[in-house]
């Protein structure tokens, strides 16, 4: 073959062009190699480490909740669960169908659970809880058919007492976005459990424990190659409550019975049964402000929230017809206190020197103030009454008169009733370590003006009149308290004037029993009630023990070895609703160990509905086997 | 390395003795053989590193097979060098027809499908991939045709050459195997450049190629996975796609090597199989991670040396057909090296093109050795 003819002319040039192209290709590769291996190397080295190490957190079992005697109120239990490791599970139709059949759940449900984004991809996803032992055995015998499927034991919240004290204890649920944001850096991960309400929420930091951390080396497929470091979780601390399981049970039973009974009895004014949709009971130890029992009706089952509450159950809990069982009415319900407020009015009058225990008022059944006539309940006339008698028979006219006197002496004593109410902690949260506590309201000209300005149509009156003082003196008008506040006021009076911050926990301890922290009672202030205690206690004792006392019928036959003193209240609500029935009392009156407040919505007279509930609770507290709640006839 | 060279040399000696006393063997380019054997040996080692703790079973399975391919490759290289390239050239039409026939056969039910491409014949435990051989065959055929017209490529002859390449390319695209088609295109372009295509024709082909790329993308002729692979390198930060993820892991592995590397068998990205297809298409990441800039730079250096020796053989060739055969091999290697290494570093699109002599694979290794054999062939017969 001869030498190239045509190509020869510029073959050198053409080869040269090719050579240049090749040189630039290699130059580009070297330049890129230099950039990646020298310039970008430090950053890549960091990225590679992150690439290969996965940190898998494991939640710690929560601490337990104990009652004041050390009995377990909320526990943990181990649930036999089936988990799916997403990296190993062959997610095809056959495998899903086979596993769904084994677990006896629809395949679609299983697929949803496997894909639950709450779970870390490096952590097996629980797809069924509380499976029978036979399922676990079957799985063990047919391992090859169920790749990536394991039997595992999960620790979850358990409620050995069912829904007892549900509101005080609260429930645990999956952390939501807001809670997560609030706790940035707080060691929480999406999908973690967190106390949602009650003590579970307030003492979350002690109950939660230390999550375990496992550092795993993983390959590109997420397959775990080995464990680099494992830090096991540490169970949370136990919180010993001031709650007494027996008293709690007594309070809940009594309240439920009272509400049942009220629903069966007839409202004479409106000629229909009482609706009695809801109510609450608070039992305090007045000596240190401890909550011994706290009941709210209707209630819910905290166990429903374990492993996520079913949507239909949650919907039902939030329907108006079910009266919002999640609300803790003992601290969040705000009620006009009615005559139970007369204790505060009396203390205010004595403190400001507007009355003495001996001051008498002629109770003719009504009082004319300006152009308005204020009547006793049932327009009943009690004759000439002094302070103790006025409390015993619940003479409205006596306190109306006192209210008017406060109005007249406004220049000298200011708003004495409101001042006394605030001194006893009304109109502000008591500071009990529970979420959703309401502050109540102590109305005065200023608050009246504010309410009016905020909503002039609903509250056309922006000024304060003598009549408002009259209403306030018997706990009506715009006065609002929570059941806890009522118990708190009476407890403060009963213990000789020491206002505590109510407490629900007494002690926090590690799992080995060693002390983390004693939760001491905190004294907010001391109020001097020594000079007025005698006549006021006599009046309150009379309400229970005197034949003319408003709670006498309810406490008929109650033993004098555990003497109760207390006050009934029947608060008008307005808006076409039936009266709120109230009773607050303490016992033994000369050395008070318990304060009991009972508030029942749309349930009639305090003396006929709330007092019998309180009586049953006091029976139990006195150590007597309590009989059924029996409503009695009667007045305010 | 030296041993392998001696081995191949001794085989040739036994054949050439019967043939000619003016043995072309005296002009054998030993340095090219040494460089190729150096790269191939490194390849075997890297295949071992990439596969020893994967797949389960025998850790040296892939390494042993690759070693076998290299030994067979040396034989193929010797064979390709020993038969005068002009004999190949003169039988080019037969070679062409055979190649087309075998490419038709592989997309018939006789071929087997693996990873979505109908590109193999299953022979026992081995797979034979005809498209790798078709590259070498095309080089010979194009060289033969272009040289027969003495490098005078007018429009008609140019079209004939393009048509000649287009038939196997269409058949390969039916498998489908876009990467190999790109190699074909590179071979054709390189050979046409040197064969004497008119500059305006070259410019027109460049323009057409660009239009074709645009059309392929625009009219959706690519499968989605192909498109994402090809474009992942443009925006690897958008790593929602598997391709971009793979590319980032690949770059990370290379970068992790640094200057001196993590050490042989110590590449963590490699050991944890973060990089896909690491014993085949992404084998460069093993070299780069474990041996660093020193090792991977040296590998590129060997490649550059090989390319230079081929370029030199092309320049020294006795006739145009010899020159064009060398240029075809040159274009093939340069494109495969640049595309393969560039892809692992994120400067070229991801296509399934093996790195010559390094990537695991029988057909590609054997074809590469055969190609070098042709170059040796042309080089040592430059005086005869």
Short mmCIF file of C-alpha atoms in Angstrom, two decimals, chain A residues 1-8 10-54 122 216-223 225-226, chain B residues 89 147 150-153 190 192-199 242 245 249 251-252 254-259 268-269 272-275 284 288-289 292-294 296-298 300-301 303-304 307 311 314-315 318-321 323 327 330 334 337-338 341-342 345-347:
data_model
loop_
_atom_site.label_atom_id
_atom_site.label_comp_id
_atom_site.label_asym_id
_atom_site.label_seq_id
_atom_site.Cartn_x
_atom_site.Cartn_y
_atom_site.Cartn_z
CA UNK A 1 0.00 0.00 0.00
CA UNK A 2 1.32 3.40 -0.87
CA UNK A 3 1.69 6.27 1.53
CA UNK A 4 -1.41 8.36 2.12
CA UNK A 5 -1.98 10.74 -0.71
CA UNK A 6 -4.45 13.35 0.29
CA UNK A 7 -4.30 13.02 4.00
CA UNK A 8 -0.56 13.46 3.81
CA UNK A 10 -2.15 18.02 6.47
CA UNK A 11 -1.90 14.73 8.31
CA UNK A 12 0.54 16.28 10.74
CA UNK A 13 -1.83 19.14 11.38
CA UNK A 14 -4.73 16.74 11.88
CA UNK A 15 -2.76 14.52 14.24
CA UNK A 16 -1.70 17.66 16.06
CA UNK A 17 -5.29 18.75 16.51
CA UNK A 18 -6.13 15.30 17.86
CA UNK A 19 -3.15 15.49 20.19
CA UNK A 20 -4.31 18.82 21.56
CA UNK A 21 -7.78 17.45 22.20
CA UNK A 22 -6.30 14.49 24.04
CA UNK A 23 -3.98 16.69 26.08
CA UNK A 24 -6.84 18.91 27.17
CA UNK A 25 -8.89 15.86 28.16
CA UNK A 26 -6.12 14.63 30.43
CA UNK A 27 -5.50 18.13 31.74
CA UNK A 28 -9.17 18.38 32.67
CA UNK A 29 -9.05 15.04 34.49
CA UNK A 30 -5.95 16.04 36.45
CA UNK A 31 -7.40 19.40 37.35
CA UNK A 32 -10.60 17.82 38.59
CA UNK A 33 -8.68 15.16 40.49
CA UNK A 34 -6.61 17.85 42.16
CA UNK A 35 -9.70 19.79 43.12
CA UNK A 36 -11.48 16.77 44.60
CA UNK A 37 -8.56 15.16 46.39
CA UNK A 38 -6.70 18.21 47.63
CA UNK A 39 -9.07 21.16 47.81
CA UNK A 40 -12.30 19.38 48.75
CA UNK A 41 -10.69 16.67 50.83
CA UNK A 42 -11.18 18.12 54.35
CA UNK A 43 -14.90 18.68 53.79
CA UNK A 44 -15.37 15.25 52.26
CA UNK A 45 -13.62 13.57 55.15
CA UNK A 46 -16.24 15.03 57.49
CA UNK A 47 -19.07 14.07 55.16
CA UNK A 48 -17.81 10.50 54.92
CA UNK A 49 -17.92 10.08 58.67
CA UNK A 50 -21.48 11.37 58.83
CA UNK A 51 -22.24 9.12 55.89
CA UNK A 52 -21.35 6.00 57.76
CA UNK A 53 -22.41 6.54 61.32
CA UNK A 54 -26.08 6.55 62.27
CA UNK A 122 -32.69 2.38 61.24
CA UNK A 216 -24.27 2.16 64.25
CA UNK A 217 -22.06 1.80 61.26
CA UNK A 218 -24.23 1.36 58.20
CA UNK A 219 -23.54 0.71 54.56
CA UNK A 220 -25.08 2.47 51.60
CA UNK A 221 -28.23 0.35 51.80
CA UNK A 222 -28.79 1.24 55.43
CA UNK A 223 -27.80 -2.25 56.48
CA UNK A 225 -22.78 -3.59 59.95
CA UNK A 226 -21.82 -3.19 63.59
CA UNK B 89 -7.86 -4.96 6.45
CA UNK B 147 -7.55 3.96 3.31
CA UNK B 150 -6.48 7.15 0.01
CA UNK B 151 -7.96 9.48 2.49
CA UNK B 152 -9.91 11.34 -0.17
CA UNK B 153 -13.20 11.60 1.61
CA UNK B 190 -11.40 10.63 15.50
CA UNK B 192 -12.60 10.83 10.09
CA UNK B 193 -10.55 13.72 11.39
CA UNK B 194 -7.30 11.99 10.61
CA UNK B 195 -8.57 10.20 7.51
CA UNK B 196 -9.02 13.53 5.83
CA UNK B 197 -12.65 14.49 6.10
CA UNK B 198 -13.22 18.00 4.88
CA UNK B 199 -13.19 20.60 7.64
CA UNK B 242 -30.73 7.84 42.91
CA UNK B 245 -26.96 10.22 45.10
CA UNK B 249 -21.08 9.16 46.80
CA UNK B 251 -17.19 12.08 44.22
CA UNK B 252 -17.06 11.75 47.98
CA UNK B 254 -12.57 10.11 45.32
CA UNK B 255 -12.26 13.20 47.46
CA UNK B 256 -11.92 11.12 50.61
CA UNK B 257 -8.74 9.61 49.18
CA UNK B 258 -6.83 12.85 49.55
CA UNK B 259 -3.24 12.96 48.44
CA UNK B 268 -14.43 3.19 53.87
CA UNK B 269 -16.69 4.39 51.08
CA UNK B 272 -19.38 0.06 52.82
CA UNK B 273 -20.53 -0.12 49.20
CA UNK B 274 -21.60 3.48 49.04
CA UNK B 275 -20.58 3.65 45.40
CA UNK B 284 -11.80 4.56 39.48
CA UNK B 288 -8.77 7.25 44.08
CA UNK B 289 -10.04 6.53 47.60
CA UNK B 292 -5.14 8.86 46.68
CA UNK B 293 -3.92 11.49 44.26
CA UNK B 294 -0.60 9.65 44.05
CA UNK B 296 -4.92 7.75 40.71
CA UNK B 297 -2.58 10.33 39.21
CA UNK B 298 -0.15 7.56 38.41
CA UNK B 300 -3.86 8.48 34.60
CA UNK B 301 -0.16 8.87 33.86
CA UNK B 303 -3.00 5.88 30.49
CA UNK B 304 -1.42 9.05 29.08
CA UNK B 307 -2.19 7.01 24.55
CA UNK B 311 -0.46 8.26 18.90
CA UNK B 314 -0.24 6.14 14.29
CA UNK B 315 2.26 8.74 13.21
CA UNK B 318 3.66 2.47 7.15
CA UNK B 319 0.33 3.21 5.49
CA UNK B 320 -2.91 5.07 6.03
CA UNK B 321 -4.82 1.97 7.07
CA UNK B 323 -2.46 5.01 10.92
CA UNK B 327 -6.21 6.44 15.56
CA UNK B 330 -6.62 5.95 20.31
CA UNK B 334 -9.22 8.39 25.11
CA UNK B 337 -10.90 7.02 29.85
CA UNK B 338 -12.15 10.60 29.74
CA UNK B 341 -13.03 8.90 34.91
CA UNK B 342 -14.84 12.17 34.20
CA UNK B 345 -15.65 12.92 39.21
CA UNK B 346 -18.86 14.59 38.08
CA UNK B 347 -17.60 16.38 34.98
#
